[in-house]
C-alpha positions as a Python dict, from the first residue, in 0.01 Angstrom:
ca = {
    (1, 'M'): (0, 0, 0),
    (2, 'K'): (-314, 7, -209),
    (3, 'K'): (-572, 277, -223),
    (4, 'N'): (-885, 264, -434),
    (5, 'L'): (-1197, 476, -444),
    (6, 'I'): (-1506, 281, -544),
    (7, 'H'): (-1815, 475, -637),
    (8, 'L'): (-2123, 281, -746),
    (9, 'G'): (-2489, 366, -760),
    (10, 'I'): (-2703, 66, -858),
    (11, 'Y'): (-3070, -18, -816),
    (12, 'L'): (-3013, -278, -546),
    (13, 'L'): (-2855, -294, -206),
    (14, 'I'): (-2495, -317, -322),
    (15, 'T'): (-2209, -434, -104),
    (16, 'I'): (-1872, -369, -260),
    (17, 'T'): (-1607, -622, -166),
    (18, 'L'): (-1322, -673, -410),
    (19, 'L'): (-1091, -971, -386),
    (20, 'S'): (-850, -1158, -617),
    (21, 'I'): (-855, -1426, -886),
    (22, 'N'): (-580, -1610, -1066),
    (23, 'A'): (-511, -1708, -1424),
    (24, 'T'): (-714, -2030, -1396),
    (25, 'S'): (-1037, -1825, -1372),
    (26, 'L'): (-1101, -1936, -1014),
    (27, 'L'): (-1161, -1683, -740),
    (28, 'Q'): (-881, -1762, -495),
    (29, 'K'): (-834, -1655, -134),
    (30, 'P'): (-670, -1309, -136),
    (31, 'T'): (-341, -1228, 33),
    (32, 'L'): (-379, -958, 300),
    (33, 'K'): (-73, -774, 432),
    (34, 'E'): (-32, -540, 728),
    (35, 'G'): (-62, -179, 611),
    (36, 'D'): (-282, -247, 308),
    (37, 'Y'): (-574, -7, 300),
    (38, 'W'): (-874, 83, 87),
    (39, 'L'): (-1117, 373, 68),
    (40, 'Y'): (-1470, 300, -55),
    (41, 'E'): (-1751, 538, -138),
    (42, 'F'): (-2091, 372, -148),
    (43, 'H'): (-2451, 455, -233),
    (44, 'T'): (-2760, 241, -180),
    (45, 'T'): (-3122, 274, -276),
    (46, 'N'): (-3418, 122, -97),
    (47, 'E'): (-3612, -184, -207),
    (48, 'N'): (-3949, -324, -107),
    (49, 'N'): (-4081, 25, -23),
    (50, 'L'): (-3880, 44, 301),
    (51, 'N'): (-3847, 424, 267),
    (52, 'Y'): (-3481, 442, 360),
    (53, 'S'): (-3145, 463, 186),
    (54, 'Y'): (-2792, 548, 288),
    (55, 'H'): (-2452, 651, 154),
    (56, 'G'): (-2108, 721, 289),
    (57, 'I'): (-1739, 632, 315),
    (58, 'I'): (-1567, 315, 442),
    (59, 'N'): (-1194, 320, 521),
    (60, 'I'): (-1041, -28, 566),
    (61, 'T'): (-691, -98, 705),
    (62, 'I'): (-515, -431, 762),
    (63, 'K'): (-348, -453, 1105),
    (64, 'R'): (-68, -667, 1252),
    (65, 'K'): (-145, -1039, 1289),
    (66, 'T'): (-252, -1143, 1637),
    (67, 'T'): (-393, -1437, 1831),
    (68, 'I'): (-727, -1439, 2012),
    (69, 'Q'): (-888, -1695, 2240),
    (70, 'I'): (-1257, -1782, 2231),
    (71, 'Q'): (-1393, -2048, 2467),
    (72, 'G'): (-1046, -2194, 2514),
    (73, 'I'): (-966, -2212, 2142),
    (74, 'T'): (-672, -2009, 2011),
    (75, 'Y'): (-706, -1851, 1666),
    (76, 'H'): (-429, -1696, 1458),
    (77, 'T'): (-595, -1396, 1298),
    (78, 'I'): (-555, -1107, 1058),
    (79, 'P'): (-732, -805, 1212),
    (80, 'L'): (-871, -521, 1007),
    (81, 'T'): (-1047, -200, 1099),
    (82, 'E'): (-1337, -52, 906),
    (83, 'T'): (-1424, 312, 976),
    (84, 'H'): (-1777, 385, 853),
    (85, 'N'): (-1911, 738, 805),
    (86, 'V'): (-2272, 691, 699),
    (87, 'T'): (-2559, 926, 613),
    (88, 'L'): (-2903, 766, 646),
    (89, 'I'): (-3224, 895, 491),
    (90, 'Y'): (-3554, 766, 631),
    (91, 'N'): (-3888, 911, 520),
    (92, 'E'): (-3695, 1215, 388),
    (93, 'T'): (-3531, 1271, 731),
    (94, 'E'): (-3150, 1265, 725),
    (95, 'G'): (-2916, 1153, 1003),
    (96, 'T'): (-2560, 1025, 1051),
    (97, 'R'): (-2415, 710, 1203),
    (98, 'N'): (-2039, 680, 1245),
    (99, 'Y'): (-1883, 361, 1373),
    (100, 'I'): (-1567, 150, 1373),
    (101, 'L'): (-1569, -225, 1311),
    (102, 'T'): (-1265, -429, 1412),
    (103, 'K'): (-1282, -770, 1246),
    (104, 'Y'): (-1070, -1077, 1322),
    (105, 'L'): (-1023, -1308, 1023),
    (106, 'N'): (-885, -1660, 1051),
    (107, 'E'): (-537, -1652, 898),
    (108, 'N'): (-592, -1984, 716),
    (109, 'D'): (-918, -1921, 531),
    (110, 'L'): (-1013, -1558, 614),
    (111, 'S'): (-1333, -1670, 785),
    (112, 'L'): (-1483, -1413, 1022),
    (113, 'I'): (-1437, -1526, 1383),
    (114, 'M'): (-1513, -1217, 1590),
    (115, 'Y'): (-1572, -846, 1554),
    (116, 'T'): (-1629, -542, 1773),
    (117, 'K'): (-1850, -246, 1687),
    (118, 'N'): (-1793, 99, 1836),
    (119, 'V'): (-2057, 355, 1738),
    (120, 'T'): (-1865, 676, 1790),
    (121, 'N'): (-2157, 921, 1796),
    (122, 'T'): (-2380, 721, 2036),
    (123, 'G'): (-2137, 536, 2265),
    (124, 'E'): (-2281, 197, 2165),
    (125, 'Y'): (-2020, -79, 2185),
    (126, 'Y'): (-2035, -458, 2164),
    (127, 'T'): (-1835, -768, 2080),
    (128, 'A'): (-1980, -1034, 1848),
    (129, 'Y'): (-1862, -1396, 1827),
    (130, 'V'): (-1948, -1584, 1506),
    (131, 'N'): (-2012, -1960, 1532),
    (132, 'P'): (-1936, -2134, 1305),
    (133, 'P'): (-1703, -1873, 1152),
    (134, 'L'): (-1849, -1700, 847),
    (135, 'K'): (-1641, -1793, 544),
    (136, 'Y'): (-1621, -1831, 168),
    (137, 'P'): (-1550, -2178, 20),
    (138, 'W'): (-1231, -2095, -170),
    (139, 'P'): (-1180, -2122, -461),
    (140, 'I'): (-1499, -1987, -617),
    (141, 'E'): (-1605, -2020, -979),
    (142, 'T'): (-1906, -1933, -1194),
    (143, 'G'): (-2203, -2151, -1105),
    (144, 'K'): (-2090, -2230, -752),
    (145, 'K'): (-2363, -2208, -486),
    (146, 'W'): (-2333, -2237, -110),
    (147, 'E'): (-2508, -2150, 214),
    (148, 'N'): (-2393, -2005, 545),
    (149, 'N'): (-2588, -2081, 863),
    (150, 'Y'): (-2440, -1931, 1176),
    (151, 'T'): (-2515, -1777, 1514),
    (152, 'I'): (-2374, -1451, 1646),
    (153, 'K'): (-2330, -1410, 2020),
    (154, 'K'): (-2350, -1036, 2081),
    (155, 'V'): (-2210, -912, 2413),
    (156, 'E'): (-2274, -545, 2493),
    (157, 'K'): (-2047, -339, 2716),
    (158, 'N'): (-2306, -359, 2997),
    (159, 'G'): (-2287, -740, 2982),
    (160, 'N'): (-2619, -801, 2807),
    (161, 'T'): (-2597, -1099, 2570),
    (162, 'T'): (-2807, -1170, 2260),
    (163, 'L'): (-2800, -1468, 2023),
    (164, 'L'): (-2881, -1392, 1659),
    (165, 'N'): (-2929, -1662, 1394),
    (166, 'Y'): (-2859, -1597, 1026),
    (167, 'T'): (-2894, -1786, 700),
    (168, 'Y'): (-2745, -1660, 374),
    (169, 'T'): (-2749, -1826, 33),
    (170, 'Y'): (-2479, -1740, -222),
    (171, 'N'): (-2465, -1787, -598),
    (172, 'C'): (-2171, -1696, -822),
    (173, 'T'): (-2365, -1606, -1136),
    (174, 'G'): (-2080, -1511, -1371),
    (175, 'M'): (-1850, -1223, -1454),
    (176, 'K'): (-1921, -860, -1538),
    (177, 'T'): (-1719, -550, -1625),
    (178, 'I'): (-1785, -272, -1373),
    (179, 'T'): (-1679, 91, -1426),
    (180, 'T'): (-1634, 314, -1121),
    (181, 'D'): (-1452, 638, -1039),
    (182, 'A'): (-1150, 422, -955),
    (183, 'G'): (-1142, 258, -1298),
    (184, 'T'): (-1283, -42, -1485),
    (185, 'F'): (-1272, -390, -1329),
    (186, 'N'): (-1351, -741, -1451),
    (187, 'C'): (-1546, -889, -1162),
    (188, 'Y'): (-1703, -1209, -1042),
    (189, 'V'): (-2068, -1151, -952),
    (190, 'V'): (-2201, -1312, -632),
    (191, 'E'): (-2569, -1276, -542),
    (192, 'I'): (-2661, -1308, -174),
    (193, 'I'): (-3011, -1362, -37),
    (194, 'S'): (-3109, -1337, 330),
    (195, 'P'): (-3469, -1373, 452),
    (196, 'R'): (-3537, -1111, 722),
    (197, 'G'): (-3914, -1111, 729),
    (198, 'Y'): (-3873, -965, 383),
    (199, 'E'): (-3627, -1091, 125),
    (200, 'S'): (-3300, -899, 130),
    (201, 'R'): (-3089, -931, -183),
    (202, 'S'): (-2741, -793, -235),
    (203, 'V'): (-2487, -826, -515),
    (204, 'R'): (-2111, -829, -464),
    (205, 'Y'): (-1849, -772, -731),
    (206, 'Y'): (-1508, -938, -679),
    (207, 'S'): (-1215, -802, -880),
    (208, 'P'): (-861, -942, -935),
    (209, 'E'): (-695, -603, -905),
    (210, 'V'): (-803, -457, -574),
    (211, 'G'): (-729, -707, -297),
    (212, 'Y'): (-1023, -683, -55),
}
């Protein structure tokens, strides 16, 4: 079992995802085991004068391996649940949004194949299929750049279907020491850019000590 509390406040939209590296200074695919869990505390600030920010808690738990079938293809997966308790602030008005994500990762490369989203305080529920699966090109090292282009097929519980296209560019810019309430970590830094009408930029810090 692993339990870590991550608490960061940085002037950017920050996504905290912490994985593993080995002694060769390459970021390798992490090993995920049933029962592993993590607790994250996060804070974001707005960019581009969007007048909103949010903060909250994410609780992640690895579940028992399972198989799923999508369009006749069988995948061996590692499921995980993410319980999000989020406070949103928009134009100085505060609200909450609580939801549970169940993600299905390909056992071979941890690419994201499918996920469900259950918004517990609104009743919203849908299943999303990712094609091609969203993945990282393991191993990763400083200077490596890559791009993910994929389509999500979103199926709501009433049967409505929506296709959403995404493009993300990634750049592993180096390593940085990050200090949080959980301790100090030597991390790989990956910058992610997604054009959404405005440019959305996030930074992820990947540590050898945490696991996911």
